[in-house]
Coordinates of C-alpha atoms and ligand atoms in Angstrom, one line a residue:
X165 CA -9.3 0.3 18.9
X166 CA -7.7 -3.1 18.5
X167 CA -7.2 -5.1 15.2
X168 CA -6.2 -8.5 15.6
X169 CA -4.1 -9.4 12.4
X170 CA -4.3 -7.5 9.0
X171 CA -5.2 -9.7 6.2
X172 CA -7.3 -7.9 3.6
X173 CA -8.5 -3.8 3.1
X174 CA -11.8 -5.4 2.8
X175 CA -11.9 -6.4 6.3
X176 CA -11.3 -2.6 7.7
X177 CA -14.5 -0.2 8.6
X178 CA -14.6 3.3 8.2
X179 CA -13.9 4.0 11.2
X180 CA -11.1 1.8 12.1
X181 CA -9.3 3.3 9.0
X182 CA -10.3 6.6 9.8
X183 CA -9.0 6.1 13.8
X184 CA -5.3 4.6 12.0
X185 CA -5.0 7.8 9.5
X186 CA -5.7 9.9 12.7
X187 CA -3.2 8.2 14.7
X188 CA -0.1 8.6 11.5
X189 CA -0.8 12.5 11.4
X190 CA -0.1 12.2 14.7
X191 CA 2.8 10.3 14.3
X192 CA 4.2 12.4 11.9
X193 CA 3.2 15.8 13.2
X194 CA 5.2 14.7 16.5
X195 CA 8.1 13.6 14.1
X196 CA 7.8 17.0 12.4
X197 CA 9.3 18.3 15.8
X198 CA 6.8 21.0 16.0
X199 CA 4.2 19.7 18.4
X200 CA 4.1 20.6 22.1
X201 CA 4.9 18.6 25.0
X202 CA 1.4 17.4 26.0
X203 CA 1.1 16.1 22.0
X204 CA 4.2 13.9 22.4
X205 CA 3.2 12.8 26.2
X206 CA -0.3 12.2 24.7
X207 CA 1.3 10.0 21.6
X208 CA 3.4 8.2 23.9
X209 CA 0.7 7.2 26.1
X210 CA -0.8 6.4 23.1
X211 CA 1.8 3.9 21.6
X212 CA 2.9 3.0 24.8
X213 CA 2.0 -0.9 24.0
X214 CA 4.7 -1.4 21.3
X215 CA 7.4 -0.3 23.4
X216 CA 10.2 -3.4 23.9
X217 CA 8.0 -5.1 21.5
X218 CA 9.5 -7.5 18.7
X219 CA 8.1 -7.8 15.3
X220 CA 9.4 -10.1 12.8
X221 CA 9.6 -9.4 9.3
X222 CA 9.7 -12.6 7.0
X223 CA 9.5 -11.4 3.4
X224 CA 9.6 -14.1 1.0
X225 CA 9.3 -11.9 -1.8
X226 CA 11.7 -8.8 -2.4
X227 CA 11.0 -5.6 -0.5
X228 CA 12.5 -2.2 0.0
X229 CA 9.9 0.4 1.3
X230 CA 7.6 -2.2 3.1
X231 CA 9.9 -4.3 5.1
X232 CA 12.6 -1.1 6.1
X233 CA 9.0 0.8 6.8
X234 CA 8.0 -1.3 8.8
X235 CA 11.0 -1.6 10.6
X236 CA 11.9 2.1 11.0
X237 CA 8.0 2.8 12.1
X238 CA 9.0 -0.4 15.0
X239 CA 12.2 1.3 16.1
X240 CA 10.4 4.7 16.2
X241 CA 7.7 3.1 19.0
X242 CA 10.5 1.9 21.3
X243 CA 10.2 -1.8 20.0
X244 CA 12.3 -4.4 18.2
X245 CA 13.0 -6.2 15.2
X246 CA 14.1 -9.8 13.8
X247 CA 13.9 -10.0 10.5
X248 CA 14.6 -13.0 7.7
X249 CA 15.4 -10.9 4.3
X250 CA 15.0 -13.5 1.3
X251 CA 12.8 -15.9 3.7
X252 CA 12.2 -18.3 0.8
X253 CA 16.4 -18.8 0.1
X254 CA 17.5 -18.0 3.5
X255 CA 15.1 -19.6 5.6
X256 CA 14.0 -23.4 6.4
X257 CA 11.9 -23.1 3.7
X258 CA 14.8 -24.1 1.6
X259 CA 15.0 -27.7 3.1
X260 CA 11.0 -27.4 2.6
X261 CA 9.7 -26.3 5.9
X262 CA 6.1 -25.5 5.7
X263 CA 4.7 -22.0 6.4
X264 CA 2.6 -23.5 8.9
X265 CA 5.5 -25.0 10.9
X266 CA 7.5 -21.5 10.0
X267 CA 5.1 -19.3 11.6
X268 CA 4.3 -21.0 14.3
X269 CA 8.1 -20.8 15.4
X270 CA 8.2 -17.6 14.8
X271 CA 5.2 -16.7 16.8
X272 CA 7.5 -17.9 19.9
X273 CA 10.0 -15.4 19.2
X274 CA 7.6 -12.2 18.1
X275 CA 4.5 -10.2 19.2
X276 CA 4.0 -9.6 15.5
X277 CA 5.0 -11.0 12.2
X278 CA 4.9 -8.7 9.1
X279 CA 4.5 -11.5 6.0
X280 CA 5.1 -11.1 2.8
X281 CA 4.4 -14.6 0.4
X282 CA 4.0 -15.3 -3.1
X283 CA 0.7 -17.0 -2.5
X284 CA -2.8 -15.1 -2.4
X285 CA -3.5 -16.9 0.9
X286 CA -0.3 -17.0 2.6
X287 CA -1.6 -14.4 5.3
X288 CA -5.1 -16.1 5.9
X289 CA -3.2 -19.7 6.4
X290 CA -0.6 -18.4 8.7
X291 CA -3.4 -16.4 11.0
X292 CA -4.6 -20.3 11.3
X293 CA -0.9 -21.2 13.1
X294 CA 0.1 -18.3 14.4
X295 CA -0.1 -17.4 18.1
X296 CA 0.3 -13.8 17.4
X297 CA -0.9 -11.1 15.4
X298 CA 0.0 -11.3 11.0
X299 CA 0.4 -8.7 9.3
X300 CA -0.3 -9.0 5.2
X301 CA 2.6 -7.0 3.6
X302 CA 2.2 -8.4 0.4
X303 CA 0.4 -11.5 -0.8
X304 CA 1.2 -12.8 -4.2
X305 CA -1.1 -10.9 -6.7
X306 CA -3.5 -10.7 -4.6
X307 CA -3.4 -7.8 -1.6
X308 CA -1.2 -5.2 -0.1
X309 CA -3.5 -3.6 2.8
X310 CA -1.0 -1.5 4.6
X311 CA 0.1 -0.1 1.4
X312 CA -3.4 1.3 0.6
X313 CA -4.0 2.6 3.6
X314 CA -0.8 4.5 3.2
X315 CA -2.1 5.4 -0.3
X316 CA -5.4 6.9 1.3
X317 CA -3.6 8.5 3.9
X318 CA -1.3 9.6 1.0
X319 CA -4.7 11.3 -0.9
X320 CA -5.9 12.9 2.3
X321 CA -2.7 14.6 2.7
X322 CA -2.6 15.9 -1.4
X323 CA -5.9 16.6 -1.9
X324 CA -7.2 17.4 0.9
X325 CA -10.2 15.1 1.2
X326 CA -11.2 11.0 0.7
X327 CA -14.7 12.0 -0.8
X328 CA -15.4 13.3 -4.1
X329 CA -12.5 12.7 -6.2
X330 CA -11.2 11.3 -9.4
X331 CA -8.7 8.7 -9.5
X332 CA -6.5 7.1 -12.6
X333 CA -5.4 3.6 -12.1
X334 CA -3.0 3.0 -15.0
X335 CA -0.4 0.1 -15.8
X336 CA -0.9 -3.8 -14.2
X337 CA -4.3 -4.0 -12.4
X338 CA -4.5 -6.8 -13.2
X339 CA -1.0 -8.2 -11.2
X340 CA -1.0 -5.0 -8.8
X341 CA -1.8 -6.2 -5.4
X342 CA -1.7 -2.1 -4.2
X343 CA -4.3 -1.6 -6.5
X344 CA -6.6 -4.5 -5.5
X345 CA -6.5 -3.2 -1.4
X346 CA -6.7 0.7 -2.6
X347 CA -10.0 0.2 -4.4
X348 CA -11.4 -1.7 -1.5
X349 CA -10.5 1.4 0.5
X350 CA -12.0 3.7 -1.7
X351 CA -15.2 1.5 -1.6
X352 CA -15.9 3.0 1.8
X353 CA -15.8 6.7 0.5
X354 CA -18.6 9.0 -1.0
X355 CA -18.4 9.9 -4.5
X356 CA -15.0 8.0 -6.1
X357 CA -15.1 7.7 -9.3
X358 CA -12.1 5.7 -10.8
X359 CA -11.1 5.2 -14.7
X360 CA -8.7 2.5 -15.4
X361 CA -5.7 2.4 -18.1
X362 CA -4.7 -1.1 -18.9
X363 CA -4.6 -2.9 -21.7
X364 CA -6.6 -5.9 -22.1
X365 CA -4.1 -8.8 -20.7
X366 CA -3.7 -6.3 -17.5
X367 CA -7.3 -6.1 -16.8
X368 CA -8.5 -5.5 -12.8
X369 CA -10.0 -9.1 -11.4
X370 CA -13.6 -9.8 -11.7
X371 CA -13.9 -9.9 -8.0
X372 CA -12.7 -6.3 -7.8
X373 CA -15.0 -5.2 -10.4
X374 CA -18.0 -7.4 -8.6
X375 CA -16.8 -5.3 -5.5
X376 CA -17.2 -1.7 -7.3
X377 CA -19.8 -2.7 -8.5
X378 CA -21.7 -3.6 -5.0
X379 CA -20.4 -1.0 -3.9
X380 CA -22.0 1.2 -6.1
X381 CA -18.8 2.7 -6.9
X382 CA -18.2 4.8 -10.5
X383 CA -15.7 2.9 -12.8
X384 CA -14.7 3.4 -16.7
X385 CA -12.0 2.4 -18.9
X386 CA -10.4 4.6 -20.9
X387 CA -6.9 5.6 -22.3
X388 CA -4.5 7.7 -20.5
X389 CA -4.7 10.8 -22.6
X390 CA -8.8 10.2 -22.2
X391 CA -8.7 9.7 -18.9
X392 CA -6.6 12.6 -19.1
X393 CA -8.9 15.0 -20.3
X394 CA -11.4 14.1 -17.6
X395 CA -9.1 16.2 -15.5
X396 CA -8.5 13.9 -12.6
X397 CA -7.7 14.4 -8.9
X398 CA -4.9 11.7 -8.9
X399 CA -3.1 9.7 -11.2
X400 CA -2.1 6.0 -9.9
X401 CA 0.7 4.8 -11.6
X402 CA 2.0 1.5 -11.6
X403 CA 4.8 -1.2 -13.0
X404 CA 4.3 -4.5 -15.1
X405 CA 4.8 -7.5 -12.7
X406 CA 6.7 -9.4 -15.0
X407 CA 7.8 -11.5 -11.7
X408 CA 4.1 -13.2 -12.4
X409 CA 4.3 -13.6 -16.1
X410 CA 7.6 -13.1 -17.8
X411 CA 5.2 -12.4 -21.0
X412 CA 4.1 -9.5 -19.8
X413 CA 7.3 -7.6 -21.0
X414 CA 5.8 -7.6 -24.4
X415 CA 2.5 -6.0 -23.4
X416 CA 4.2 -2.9 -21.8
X417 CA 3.5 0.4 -24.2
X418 CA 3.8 4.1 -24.6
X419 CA 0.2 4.2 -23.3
X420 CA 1.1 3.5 -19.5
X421 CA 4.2 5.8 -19.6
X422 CA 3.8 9.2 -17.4
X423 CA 5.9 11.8 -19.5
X424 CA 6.2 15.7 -19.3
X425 CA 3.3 15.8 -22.4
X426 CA 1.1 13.6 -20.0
X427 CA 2.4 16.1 -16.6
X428 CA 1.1 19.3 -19.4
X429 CA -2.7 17.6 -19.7
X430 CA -2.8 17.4 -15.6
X431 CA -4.3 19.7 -13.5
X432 CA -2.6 22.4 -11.0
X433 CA -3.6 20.6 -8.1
X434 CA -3.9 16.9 -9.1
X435 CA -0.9 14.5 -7.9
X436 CA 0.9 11.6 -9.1
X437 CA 0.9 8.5 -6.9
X438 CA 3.4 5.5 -7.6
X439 CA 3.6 3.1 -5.2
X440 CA 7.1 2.7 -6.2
X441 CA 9.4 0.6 -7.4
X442 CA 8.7 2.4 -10.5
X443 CA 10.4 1.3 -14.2
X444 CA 10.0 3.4 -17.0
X445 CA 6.2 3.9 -16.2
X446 CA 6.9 7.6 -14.7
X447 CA 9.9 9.6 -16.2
X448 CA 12.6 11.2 -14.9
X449 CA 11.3 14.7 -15.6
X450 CA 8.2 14.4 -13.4
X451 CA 10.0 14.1 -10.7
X452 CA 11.0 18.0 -10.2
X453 CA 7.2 18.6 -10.3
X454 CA 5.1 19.3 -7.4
X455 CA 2.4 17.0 -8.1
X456 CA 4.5 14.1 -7.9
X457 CA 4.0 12.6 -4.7
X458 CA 5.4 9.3 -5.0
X459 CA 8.2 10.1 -2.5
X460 CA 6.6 11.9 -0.3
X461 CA 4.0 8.6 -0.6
X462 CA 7.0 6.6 0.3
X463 CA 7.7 8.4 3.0
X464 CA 4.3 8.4 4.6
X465 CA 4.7 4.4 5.3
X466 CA 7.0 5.2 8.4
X467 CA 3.9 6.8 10.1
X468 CA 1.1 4.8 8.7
X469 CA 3.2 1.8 9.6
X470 CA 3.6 2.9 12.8
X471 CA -0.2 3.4 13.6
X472 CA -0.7 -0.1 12.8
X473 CA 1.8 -1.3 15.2
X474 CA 0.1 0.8 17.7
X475 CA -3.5 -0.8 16.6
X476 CA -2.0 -4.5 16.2
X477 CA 0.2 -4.7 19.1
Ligands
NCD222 C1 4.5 -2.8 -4.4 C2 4.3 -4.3 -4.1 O1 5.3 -4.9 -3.6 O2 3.3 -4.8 -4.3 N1 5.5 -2.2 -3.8 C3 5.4 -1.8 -2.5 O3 5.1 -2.5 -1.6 N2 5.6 -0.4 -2.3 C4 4.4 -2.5 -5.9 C5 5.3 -3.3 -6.8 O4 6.1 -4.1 -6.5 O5 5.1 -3.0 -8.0

């Protein structure tokens, strides 16, 4: 199943995300060193495409999971990477190079370029010059695809399931570009009821409420504690992005902080998402617990990342 360039979660189907959380498990279970022989000659026929490959990474934006993800799940296939880290100081773009002209150098260098850009639609306009696959990794406020579907393959490995669950969305929806791609995602699932924990200023965009909404999708506001006592399936943390507005600092409040009196009111088998880096939003003391999953969340980009090479390349 071949996808030419990632731009948006809203452009996936079903089945093309269920095919790429297929393909991870495999990844992982064959990096879990406990599959047979014929499951690793299967997966290498499998990913055979990305071997000697070279992807590019040019992050104009700061990165730590995505970009070394990304890069790990590339060496992992047998492939290559060039990458730019800090492409808006360290790259022509300083002496005001376009990221037209950028990307359509780079597309003579790579088989794949993994962007990341401040604008919402960096990845769109660089699909127009590029010669080669794009890969969204972050665009402004707007979208992180590969992150949700890292995050659903994240849920499927906690819970158990992608239907029938509630989730908590609680900090910056407004800002959050992982929270924007994650509900798309959910849109395509039976049964998902979310409940969002923001205050006003930090309010999810119309267009992703217009999208629950066709969707037919459940959504409430609430507080934490409320949403709390609704006994979700997951909890979705997340940080202010005071990168977009330096006011923001001021909103931040002891109603989007995870704390061990929070981690009492959760259920046994409930988890704690975060797709990381986190502030104060999640303390120090929920980390010990086995519901929190942000790490092992972390962690599941290598794999996820990987299957997306294989479904790009
Ligand atoms: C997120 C991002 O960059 O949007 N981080 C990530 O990719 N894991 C979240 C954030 O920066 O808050």
């Amino acid at each position: 199943m071949k996808i030419n360039n990632i731009i948006s979660a809203s452009q996936f189907s079903k089945k093309e995300v269920s095919d790429i959380l297929r393909l991870a498990k495999t990844i992982q279970f064959c990096k879990s060193g406990e599959a047979s022989c014929d499951a690793y000659r299967m997966l290498s026929a499998e990913t055979h495409n990305c071997k000697n490959k070279i992807a590019a990474t040019l992050f104009y934006e700061p990165s730590t999971r995505t970009r070394l993800s990304f890069e790990a799940a590339m060496y992992s296939l047998g492939g290559n990477v060039i990458s730019t880290e800090n492409a808006s100081h360290f790259s022509s773009a300083v002496k005001g190079e376009t990221l037209e002209d950028t990307i359509s150098v780079v597309s003579s260098y790579a088989n794949v370029i993994i962007l990341r850009h401040p604008e919402l639609d960096s990845a769109k306009r660089a699909v127009e010059s590029a010669t080669v696959p794009i890969i969204n990794a972050g665009s402004g406020c707007g979208e992180h695809p590969t992150q949700a579907l890292l995050d659903l393959f994240t849920i499927e490995d906690e819970i158990g399931r992608l239907d029938n669950f509630r989730i908590v969305l609680v900090g910056d929806l407004k800002y959050g570009r992982t929270i924007h791609s994650l509900v798309r995602l959910l849109g395509l699932y039976e049964n998902v009821e979310v409940i969002m924990c923001c205050p006003e200023q930090l309010a999810i965009p119309d267009d992703v409420i217009n999208f629950m909404i066709a969707n037919g999708m459940r959504f409430s506001a609430a507080s934490l504690h409320e949403a709390l006592e609704m006994k979700p399936d997951i909890v979705y943390m997340t940080r202010i992005q005071t990168e977009r507005d330096a006011s923001l600092a001021l909103v931040y409040n002891r109603q989007m902080i995870f704390g061990v009196e929070e981690l009492s009111m959760l259920k046994e088998d409930a988890v704690i998402m975060h797709p990381l880096p986190r502030r104060g939003e999640i303390t120090r003391e929920v980390d010990a617990d086995k519901r929190a999953a942000y790490f092992r969340q972390a962690a599941n980009g290598v794999s996820v990342r990987a299957a997306i090479l294989t479904r790009v390349l």
